[in-house]
Amino acid sequence: MTTQSTLSKAELSEIPQIALQRSHLSEGVSLAELLVLAGLAVNRDAARTLIARGETSIDDRLVDNAMERVRLSEGAIRLSAGAGQVLLRAV
């Protein structure tokens, strides 16, 4: 999965970037866990609440399943939850 966003490169450069271990992401992480790892939720319960409210998206695609496995082996994804967003990269 790569970033397929309507944002310009300049706008993308303003989004905080988080680097996560490629090995961890290539196996897949639940969306709720990923929100916590990315700092967009303080814990999994808060993450599940954001997801249930329809406030979570990956690359502009609304995601409403807290157990959805997110995989990333290369490139980046833009993760948004509530008012926050980050660009996740695998390293």
PDB file of N, CA and C in Angstrom:
ATOM      1  N   MET A   1       0.843  -1.157   0.000  1.00  0.00           N
ATOM      2  CA  MET A   1       0.000   0.000   0.000  1.00  0.00           C
ATOM      3  C   MET A   1       0.897   1.232   0.000  1.00  0.00           C
ATOM      4  N   THR A   2       0.643   2.150  -0.876  1.00  0.00           N
ATOM      5  CA  THR A   2       1.401   3.394  -0.930  1.00  0.00           C
ATOM      6  C   THR A   2       0.455   4.561  -0.756  1.00  0.00           C
ATOM      7  N   THR A   3       1.017   5.708  -0.482  1.00  0.00           N
ATOM      8  CA  THR A   3       0.190   6.886  -0.291  1.00  0.00           C
ATOM      9  C   THR A   3      -0.455   7.280  -1.604  1.00  0.00           C
ATOM     10  N   GLN A   4      -1.765   7.290  -1.621  1.00  0.00           N
ATOM     11  CA  GLN A   4      -2.511   7.708  -2.794  1.00  0.00           C
ATOM     12  C   GLN A   4      -3.457   8.795  -2.318  1.00  0.00           C
ATOM     13  N   SER A   5      -2.922   9.957  -2.185  1.00  0.00           N
ATOM     14  CA  SER A   5      -3.633  11.046  -1.547  1.00  0.00           C
ATOM     15  C   SER A   5      -3.857  12.186  -2.514  1.00  0.00           C
ATOM     16  N   THR A   6      -4.829  13.003  -2.186  1.00  0.00           N
ATOM     17  CA  THR A   6      -5.095  14.185  -2.983  1.00  0.00           C
ATOM     18  C   THR A   6      -4.251  15.358  -2.502  1.00  0.00           C
ATOM     19  N   LEU A   7      -3.418  15.144  -1.500  1.00  0.00           N
ATOM     20  CA  LEU A   7      -2.566  16.219  -0.991  1.00  0.00           C
ATOM     21  C   LEU A   7      -1.345  16.402  -1.890  1.00  0.00           C
ATOM     22  N   SER A   8      -0.874  17.641  -1.966  1.00  0.00           N
ATOM     23  CA  SER A   8       0.334  17.923  -2.733  1.00  0.00           C
ATOM     24  C   SER A   8       1.556  17.455  -1.953  1.00  0.00           C
ATOM     25  N   LYS A   9       2.699  17.407  -2.617  1.00  0.00           N
ATOM     26  CA  LYS A   9       3.940  17.020  -1.937  1.00  0.00           C
ATOM     27  C   LYS A   9       4.260  17.989  -0.803  1.00  0.00           C
ATOM     28  N   ALA A  10       3.995  19.267  -1.006  1.00  0.00           N
ATOM     29  CA  ALA A  10       4.262  20.262   0.034  1.00  0.00           C
ATOM     30  C   ALA A  10       3.374  20.003   1.250  1.00  0.00           C
ATOM     31  N   GLU A  11       2.111  19.697   1.003  1.00  0.00           N
ATOM     32  CA  GLU A  11       1.198  19.410   2.118  1.00  0.00           C
ATOM     33  C   GLU A  11       1.609  18.125   2.839  1.00  0.00           C
ATOM     34  N   LEU A  12       2.007  17.112   2.080  1.00  0.00           N
ATOM     35  CA  LEU A  12       2.455  15.861   2.690  1.00  0.00           C
ATOM     36  C   LEU A  12       3.701  16.069   3.548  1.00  0.00           C
ATOM     37  N   SER A  13       4.581  16.984   3.119  1.00  0.00           N
ATOM     38  CA  SER A  13       5.812  17.220   3.868  1.00  0.00           C
ATOM     39  C   SER A  13       5.546  17.863   5.224  1.00  0.00           C
ATOM     40  N   GLU A  14       4.371  18.467   5.395  1.00  0.00           N
ATOM     41  CA  GLU A  14       4.023  19.108   6.665  1.00  0.00           C
ATOM     42  C   GLU A  14       3.431  18.129   7.673  1.00  0.00           C
ATOM     43  N   ILE A  15       3.088  16.922   7.240  1.00  0.00           N
ATOM     44  CA  ILE A  15       2.497  15.925   8.125  1.00  0.00           C
ATOM     45  C   ILE A  15       3.616  15.235   8.899  1.00  0.00           C
ATOM     46  N   PRO A  16       3.459  15.084  10.214  1.00  0.00           N
ATOM     47  CA  PRO A  16       4.480  14.377  10.984  1.00  0.00           C
ATOM     48  C   PRO A  16       4.707  12.966  10.427  1.00  0.00           C
ATOM     49  N   GLN A  17       5.967  12.552  10.410  1.00  0.00           N
ATOM     50  CA  GLN A  17       6.292  11.227   9.889  1.00  0.00           C
ATOM     51  C   GLN A  17       6.723  10.312  11.021  1.00  0.00           C
ATOM     52  N   ILE A  18       6.249   9.090  10.968  1.00  0.00           N
ATOM     53  CA  ILE A  18       6.582   8.069  11.959  1.00  0.00           C
ATOM     54  C   ILE A  18       7.193   6.894  11.207  1.00  0.00           C
ATOM     55  N   ALA A  19       8.331   6.423  11.694  1.00  0.00           N
ATOM     56  CA  ALA A  19       8.976   5.250  11.102  1.00  0.00           C
ATOM     57  C   ALA A  19       8.744   4.055  12.023  1.00  0.00           C
ATOM     58  N   LEU A  20       8.232   2.976  11.459  1.00  0.00           N
ATOM     59  CA  LEU A  20       8.000   1.748  12.209  1.00  0.00           C
ATOM     60  C   LEU A  20       8.765   0.608  11.556  1.00  0.00           C
ATOM     61  N   GLN A  21       9.108  -0.381  12.341  1.00  0.00           N
ATOM     62  CA  GLN A  21       9.870  -1.515  11.833  1.00  0.00           C
ATOM     63  C   GLN A  21       9.135  -2.235  10.703  1.00  0.00           C
ATOM     64  N   ARG A  22       9.828  -2.416   9.592  1.00  0.00           N
ATOM     65  CA  ARG A  22       9.262  -3.083   8.424  1.00  0.00           C
ATOM     66  C   ARG A  22       8.772  -4.488   8.780  1.00  0.00           C
ATOM     67  N   SER A  23       9.545  -5.202   9.594  1.00  0.00           N
ATOM     68  CA  SER A  23       9.169  -6.569   9.944  1.00  0.00           C
ATOM     69  C   SER A  23       7.839  -6.605  10.695  1.00  0.00           C
ATOM     70  N   HIS A  24       7.613  -5.622  11.540  1.00  0.00           N
ATOM     71  CA  HIS A  24       6.362  -5.551  12.296  1.00  0.00           C
ATOM     72  C   HIS A  24       5.186  -5.242  11.374  1.00  0.00           C
ATOM     73  N   LEU A  25       5.389  -4.297  10.468  1.00  0.00           N
ATOM     74  CA  LEU A  25       4.311  -3.879   9.576  1.00  0.00           C
ATOM     75  C   LEU A  25       4.046  -4.865   8.451  1.00  0.00           C
ATOM     76  N   SER A  26       5.052  -5.593   8.003  1.00  0.00           N
ATOM     77  CA  SER A  26       4.830  -6.524   6.898  1.00  0.00           C
ATOM     78  C   SER A  26       3.962  -7.700   7.340  1.00  0.00           C
ATOM     79  N   GLU A  27       3.979  -8.009   8.646  1.00  0.00           N
ATOM     80  CA  GLU A  27       3.133  -9.073   9.182  1.00  0.00           C
ATOM     81  C   GLU A  27       1.700  -8.591   9.371  1.00  0.00           C
ATOM     82  N   GLY A  28       1.535  -7.318   9.499  1.00  0.00           N
ATOM     83  CA  GLY A  28       0.212  -6.736   9.699  1.00  0.00           C
ATOM     84  C   GLY A  28      -0.035  -6.390  11.152  1.00  0.00           C
ATOM     85  N   VAL A  29      -0.647  -5.250  11.371  1.00  0.00           N
ATOM     86  CA  VAL A  29      -0.963  -4.746  12.697  1.00  0.00           C
ATOM     87  C   VAL A  29      -2.426  -4.336  12.669  1.00  0.00           C
ATOM     88  N   SER A  30      -3.160  -4.620  13.753  1.00  0.00           N
ATOM     89  CA  SER A  30      -4.557  -4.183  13.780  1.00  0.00           C
ATOM     90  C   SER A  30      -4.593  -2.656  13.733  1.00  0.00           C
ATOM     91  N   LEU A  31      -5.638  -2.129  13.145  1.00  0.00           N
ATOM     92  CA  LEU A  31      -5.772  -0.681  13.025  1.00  0.00           C
ATOM     93  C   LEU A  31      -5.748  -0.022  14.399  1.00  0.00           C
ATOM     94  N   ALA A  32      -6.418  -0.619  15.378  1.00  0.00           N
ATOM     95  CA  ALA A  32      -6.435  -0.046  16.731  1.00  0.00           C
ATOM     96  C   ALA A  32      -5.016   0.032  17.297  1.00  0.00           C
ATOM     97  N   GLU A  33      -4.233  -1.026  17.136  1.00  0.00           N
ATOM     98  CA  GLU A  33      -2.853  -1.021  17.631  1.00  0.00           C
ATOM     99  C   GLU A  33      -2.014   0.008  16.882  1.00  0.00           C
ATOM    100  N   LEU A  34      -2.244   0.129  15.581  1.00  0.00           N
ATOM    101  CA  LEU A  34      -1.482   1.074  14.775  1.00  0.00           C
ATOM    102  C   LEU A  34      -1.742   2.519  15.207  1.00  0.00           C
ATOM    103  N   LEU A  35      -2.986   2.834  15.556  1.00  0.00           N
ATOM    104  CA  LEU A  35      -3.293   4.185  16.037  1.00  0.00           C
ATOM    105  C   LEU A  35      -2.515   4.507  17.311  1.00  0.00           C
ATOM    106  N   VAL A  36      -2.372   3.509  18.183  1.00  0.00           N
ATOM    107  CA  VAL A  36      -1.600   3.709  19.417  1.00  0.00           C
ATOM    108  C   VAL A  36      -0.119   3.870  19.085  1.00  0.00           C
ATOM    109  N   LEU A  37       0.418   2.985  18.224  1.00  0.00           N
ATOM    110  CA  LEU A  37       1.830   3.068  17.839  1.00  0.00           C
ATOM    111  C   LEU A  37       2.162   4.408  17.185  1.00  0.00           C
ATOM    112  N   ALA A  38       1.214   4.937  16.431  1.00  0.00           N
ATOM    113  CA  ALA A  38       1.427   6.197  15.717  1.00  0.00           C
ATOM    114  C   ALA A  38       1.201   7.421  16.605  1.00  0.00           C
ATOM    115  N   GLY A  39       0.727   7.212  17.829  1.00  0.00           N
ATOM    116  CA  GLY A  39       0.488   8.334  18.732  1.00  0.00           C
ATOM    117  C   GLY A  39      -0.817   9.066  18.488  1.00  0.00           C
ATOM    118  N   LEU A  40      -1.721   8.464  17.713  1.00  0.00           N
ATOM    119  CA  LEU A  40      -2.995   9.112  17.422  1.00  0.00           C
ATOM    120  C   LEU A  40      -4.082   8.738  18.429  1.00  0.00           C
ATOM    121  N   ALA A  41      -3.803   7.752  19.276  1.00  0.00           N
ATOM    122  CA  ALA A  41      -4.717   7.350  20.346  1.00  0.00           C
ATOM    123  C   ALA A  41      -3.865   6.955  21.548  1.00  0.00           C
ATOM    124  N   VAL A  42      -4.377   7.224  22.750  1.00  0.00           N
ATOM    125  CA  VAL A  42      -3.601   6.929  23.959  1.00  0.00           C
ATOM    126  C   VAL A  42      -3.614   5.455  24.320  1.00  0.00           C
ATOM    127  N   ASN A  43      -4.652   4.728  23.893  1.00  0.00           N
ATOM    128  CA  ASN A  43      -4.724   3.295  24.143  1.00  0.00           C
ATOM    129  C   ASN A  43      -5.683   2.671  23.133  1.00  0.00           C
ATOM    130  N   ARG A  44      -5.782   1.344  23.162  1.00  0.00           N
ATOM    131  CA  ARG A  44      -6.628   0.658  22.172  1.00  0.00           C
ATOM    132  C   ARG A  44      -8.108   0.992  22.333  1.00  0.00           C
ATOM    133  N   ASP A  45      -8.563   1.205  23.564  1.00  0.00           N
ATOM    134  CA  ASP A  45      -9.969   1.581  23.761  1.00  0.00           C
ATOM    135  C   ASP A  45     -10.271   2.921  23.102  1.00  0.00           C
ATOM    136  N   ALA A  46      -9.378   3.884  23.274  1.00  0.00           N
ATOM    137  CA  ALA A  46      -9.558   5.187  22.631  1.00  0.00           C
ATOM    138  C   ALA A  46      -9.504   5.040  21.114  1.00  0.00           C
ATOM    139  N   ALA A  47      -8.628   4.168  20.631  1.00  0.00           N
ATOM    140  CA  ALA A  47      -8.525   3.932  19.189  1.00  0.00           C
ATOM    141  C   ALA A  47      -9.818   3.327  18.657  1.00  0.00           C
ATOM    142  N   ARG A  48     -10.352   2.346  19.361  1.00  0.00           N
ATOM    143  CA  ARG A  48     -11.604   1.720  18.915  1.00  0.00           C
ATOM    144  C   ARG A  48     -12.752   2.728  18.900  1.00  0.00           C
ATOM    145  N   THR A  49     -12.748   3.661  19.839  1.00  0.00           N
ATOM    146  CA  THR A  49     -13.777   4.701  19.858  1.00  0.00           C
ATOM    147  C   THR A  49     -13.664   5.592  18.631  1.00  0.00           C
ATOM    148  N   LEU A  50     -12.445   6.020  18.287  1.00  0.00           N
ATOM    149  CA  LEU A  50     -12.244   6.835  17.081  1.00  0.00           C
ATOM    150  C   LEU A  50     -12.718   6.086  15.833  1.00  0.00           C
ATOM    151  N   ILE A  51     -12.395   4.811  15.776  1.00  0.00           N
ATOM    152  CA  ILE A  51     -12.772   3.997  14.614  1.00  0.00           C
ATOM    153  C   ILE A  51     -14.286   3.856  14.536  1.00  0.00           C
ATOM    154  N   ALA A  52     -14.926   3.555  15.670  1.00  0.00           N
ATOM    155  CA  ALA A  52     -16.386   3.376  15.703  1.00  0.00           C
ATOM    156  C   ALA A  52     -17.128   4.658  15.322  1.00  0.00           C
ATOM    157  N   ARG A  53     -16.539   5.798  15.623  1.00  0.00           N
ATOM    158  CA  ARG A  53     -17.158   7.089  15.285  1.00  0.00           C
ATOM    159  C   ARG A  53     -16.954   7.472  13.826  1.00  0.00           C
ATOM    160  N   GLY A  54     -16.222   6.665  13.087  1.00  0.00           N
ATOM    161  CA  GLY A  54     -15.976   6.977  11.684  1.00  0.00           C
ATOM    162  C   GLY A  54     -14.943   8.065  11.496  1.00  0.00           C
ATOM    163  N   GLU A  55     -14.006   8.171  12.436  1.00  0.00           N
ATOM    164  CA  GLU A  55     -13.008   9.237  12.393  1.00  0.00           C
ATOM    165  C   GLU A  55     -11.625   8.739  12.000  1.00  0.00           C
ATOM    166  N   THR A  56     -11.555   7.595  11.343  1.00  0.00           N
ATOM    167  CA  THR A  56     -10.254   7.018  11.010  1.00  0.00           C
ATOM    168  C   THR A  56     -10.187   6.698   9.521  1.00  0.00           C
ATOM    169  N   SER A  57      -9.062   7.078   8.904  1.00  0.00           N
ATOM    170  CA  SER A  57      -8.891   6.756   7.489  1.00  0.00           C
ATOM    171  C   SER A  57      -7.431   6.437   7.194  1.00  0.00           C
ATOM    172  N   ILE A  58      -7.259   5.651   6.136  1.00  0.00           N
ATOM    173  CA  ILE A  58      -5.941   5.336   5.610  1.00  0.00           C
ATOM    174  C   ILE A  58      -5.940   5.811   4.171  1.00  0.00           C
ATOM    175  N   ASP A  59      -5.051   6.738   3.854  1.00  0.00           N
ATOM    176  CA  ASP A  59      -4.970   7.294   2.504  1.00  0.00           C
ATOM    177  C   ASP A  59      -6.343   7.715   1.983  1.00  0.00           C
ATOM    178  N   ASP A  60      -7.069   8.474   2.790  1.00  0.00           N
ATOM    179  CA  ASP A  60      -8.388   9.015   2.433  1.00  0.00           C
ATOM    180  C   ASP A  60      -9.488   7.958   2.314  1.00  0.00           C
ATOM    181  N   ARG A  61      -9.221   6.728   2.720  1.00  0.00           N
ATOM    182  CA  ARG A  61     -10.239   5.663   2.716  1.00  0.00           C
ATOM    183  C   ARG A  61     -10.699   5.440   4.148  1.00  0.00           C
ATOM    184  N   LEU A  62     -11.986   5.692   4.398  1.00  0.00           N
ATOM    185  CA  LEU A  62     -12.548   5.502   5.725  1.00  0.00           C
ATOM    186  C   LEU A  62     -12.420   4.039   6.133  1.00  0.00           C
ATOM    187  N   VAL A  63     -11.940   3.802   7.343  1.00  0.00           N
ATOM    188  CA  VAL A  63     -11.790   2.445   7.863  1.00  0.00           C
ATOM    189  C   VAL A  63     -12.602   2.354   9.136  1.00  0.00           C
ATOM    190  N   ASP A  64     -13.520   1.379   9.189  1.00  0.00           N
ATOM    191  CA  ASP A  64     -14.401   1.273  10.354  1.00  0.00           C
ATOM    192  C   ASP A  64     -14.280  -0.063  11.087  1.00  0.00           C
ATOM    193  N   ASN A  65     -13.218  -0.802  10.828  1.00  0.00           N
ATOM    194  CA  ASN A  65     -13.001  -2.089  11.469  1.00  0.00           C
ATOM    195  C   ASN A  65     -11.711  -2.031  12.280  1.00  0.00           C
ATOM    196  N   ALA A  66     -11.839  -2.013  13.619  1.00  0.00           N
ATOM    197  CA  ALA A  66     -10.664  -1.889  14.493  1.00  0.00           C
ATOM    198  C   ALA A  66      -9.715  -3.060  14.351  1.00  0.00           C
ATOM    199  N   MET A  67     -10.206  -4.205  13.885  1.00  0.00           N
ATOM    200  CA  MET A  67      -9.372  -5.391  13.764  1.00  0.00           C
ATOM    201  C   MET A  67      -8.760  -5.532  12.370  1.00  0.00           C
ATOM    202  N   GLU A  68      -9.079  -4.611  11.469  1.00  0.00           N
ATOM    203  CA  GLU A  68      -8.492  -4.680  10.127  1.00  0.00           C
ATOM    204  C   GLU A  68      -6.975  -4.685  10.246  1.00  0.00           C
ATOM    205  N   ARG A  69      -6.337  -5.613   9.550  1.00  0.00           N
ATOM    206  CA  ARG A  69      -4.877  -5.717   9.586  1.00  0.00           C
ATOM    207  C   ARG A  69      -4.295  -4.776   8.541  1.00  0.00           C
ATOM    208  N   VAL A  70      -3.380  -3.933   8.985  1.00  0.00           N
ATOM    209  CA  VAL A  70      -2.721  -2.981   8.099  1.00  0.00           C
ATOM    210  C   VAL A  70      -1.310  -3.494   7.856  1.00  0.00           C
ATOM    211  N   ARG A  71      -0.956  -3.635   6.584  1.00  0.00           N
ATOM    212  CA  ARG A  71       0.371  -4.104   6.203  1.00  0.00           C
ATOM    213  C   ARG A  71       1.065  -3.017   5.387  1.00  0.00           C
ATOM    214  N   LEU A  72       2.367  -2.927   5.576  1.00  0.00           N
ATOM    215  CA  LEU A  72       3.159  -1.962   4.820  1.00  0.00           C
ATOM    216  C   LEU A  72       4.577  -2.497   4.730  1.00  0.00           C
ATOM    217  N   SER A  73       4.990  -2.862   3.529  1.00  0.00           N
ATOM    218  CA  SER A  73       6.350  -3.375   3.366  1.00  0.00           C
ATOM    219  C   SER A  73       7.272  -2.340   2.725  1.00  0.00           C
ATOM    220  N   GLU A  74       6.694  -1.404   2.003  1.00  0.00           N
ATOM    221  CA  GLU A  74       7.470  -0.313   1.409  1.00  0.00           C
ATOM    222  C   GLU A  74       6.561   0.875   1.177  1.00  0.00           C
ATOM    223  N   GLY A  75       7.151   2.018   0.930  1.00  0.00           N
ATOM    224  CA  GLY A  75       6.360   3.220   0.713  1.00  0.00           C
ATOM    225  C   GLY A  75       5.849   3.787   2.017  1.00  0.00           C
ATOM    226  N   ALA A  76       4.698   4.417   1.961  1.00  0.00           N
ATOM    227  CA  ALA A  76       4.131   5.078   3.140  1.00  0.00           C
ATOM    228  C   ALA A  76       2.617   5.081   3.040  1.00  0.00           C
ATOM    229  N   ILE A  77       1.980   5.243   4.184  1.00  0.00           N
ATOM    230  CA  ILE A  77       0.541   5.443   4.226  1.00  0.00           C
ATOM    231  C   ILE A  77       0.261   6.665   5.087  1.00  0.00           C
ATOM    232  N   ARG A  78      -0.815   7.350   4.768  1.00  0.00           N
ATOM    233  CA  ARG A  78      -1.241   8.492   5.584  1.00  0.00           C
ATOM    234  C   ARG A  78      -2.384   8.007   6.458  1.00  0.00           C
ATOM    235  N   LEU A  79      -2.164   8.031   7.756  1.00  0.00           N
ATOM    236  CA  LEU A  79      -3.134   7.565   8.732  1.00  0.00           C
ATOM    237  C   LEU A  79      -3.729   8.776   9.430  1.00  0.00           C
ATOM    238  N   SER A  80      -5.058   8.878   9.424  1.00  0.00           N
ATOM    239  CA  SER A  80      -5.755   9.993  10.063  1.00  0.00           C
ATOM    240  C   SER A  80      -6.727   9.445  11.098  1.00  0.00           C
ATOM    241  N   ALA A  81      -6.794  10.110  12.235  1.00  0.00           N
ATOM    242  CA  ALA A  81      -7.740   9.740  13.287  1.00  0.00           C
ATOM    243  C   ALA A  81      -8.100  10.996  14.061  1.00  0.00           C
ATOM    244  N   GLY A  82      -9.387  11.270  14.158  1.00  0.00           N
ATOM    245  CA  GLY A  82      -9.804  12.500  14.811  1.00  0.00           C
ATOM    246  C   GLY A  82      -9.217  13.677  14.068  1.00  0.00           C
ATOM    247  N   ALA A  83      -8.599  14.587  14.799  1.00  0.00           N
ATOM    248  CA  ALA A  83      -7.992  15.770  14.176  1.00  0.00           C
ATOM    249  C   ALA A  83      -6.534  15.565  13.820  1.00  0.00           C
ATOM    250  N   GLY A  84      -5.976  14.388  14.132  1.00  0.00           N
ATOM    251  CA  GLY A  84      -4.562  14.157  13.882  1.00  0.00           C
ATOM    252  C   GLY A  84      -4.311  13.299  12.653  1.00  0.00           C
ATOM    253  N   GLN A  85      -3.103  13.426  12.135  1.00  0.00           N
ATOM    254  CA  GLN A  85      -2.694  12.575  11.032  1.00  0.00           C
ATOM    255  C   GLN A  85      -1.179  12.430  11.027  1.00  0.00           C
ATOM    256  N   VAL A  86      -0.728  11.295  10.544  1.00  0.00           N
ATOM    257  CA  VAL A  86       0.699  11.030  10.428  1.00  0.00           C
ATOM    258  C   VAL A  86       0.947  10.286   9.124  1.00  0.00           C
ATOM    259  N   LEU A  87       2.176  10.382   8.674  1.00  0.00           N
ATOM    260  CA  LEU A  87       2.622   9.613   7.512  1.00  0.00           C
ATOM    261  C   LEU A  87       3.490   8.484   8.065  1.00  0.00           C
ATOM    262  N   LEU A  88       3.064   7.246   7.869  1.00  0.00           N
ATOM    263  CA  LEU A  88       3.793   6.090   8.378  1.00  0.00           C
ATOM    264  C   LEU A  88       4.683   5.508   7.297  1.00  0.00           C
ATOM    265  N   ARG A  89       5.926   5.269   7.667  1.00  0.00           N
ATOM    266  CA  ARG A  89       6.897   4.657   6.759  1.00  0.00           C
ATOM    267  C   ARG A  89       7.481   3.428   7.428  1.00  0.00           C
ATOM    268  N   ALA A  90       7.738   2.403   6.626  1.00  0.00           N
ATOM    269  CA  ALA A  90       8.405   1.208   7.119  1.00  0.00           C
ATOM    270  C   ALA A  90       9.902   1.373   6.931  1.00  0.00           C
ATOM    271  N   VAL A  91      10.679   1.065   7.965  1.00  0.00           N
ATOM    272  CA  VAL A  91      12.137   1.137   7.885  1.00  0.00           C
ATOM    273  C   VAL A  91      12.738  -0.202   8.274  1.00  0.00           C
TER     274      VAL A  91
END
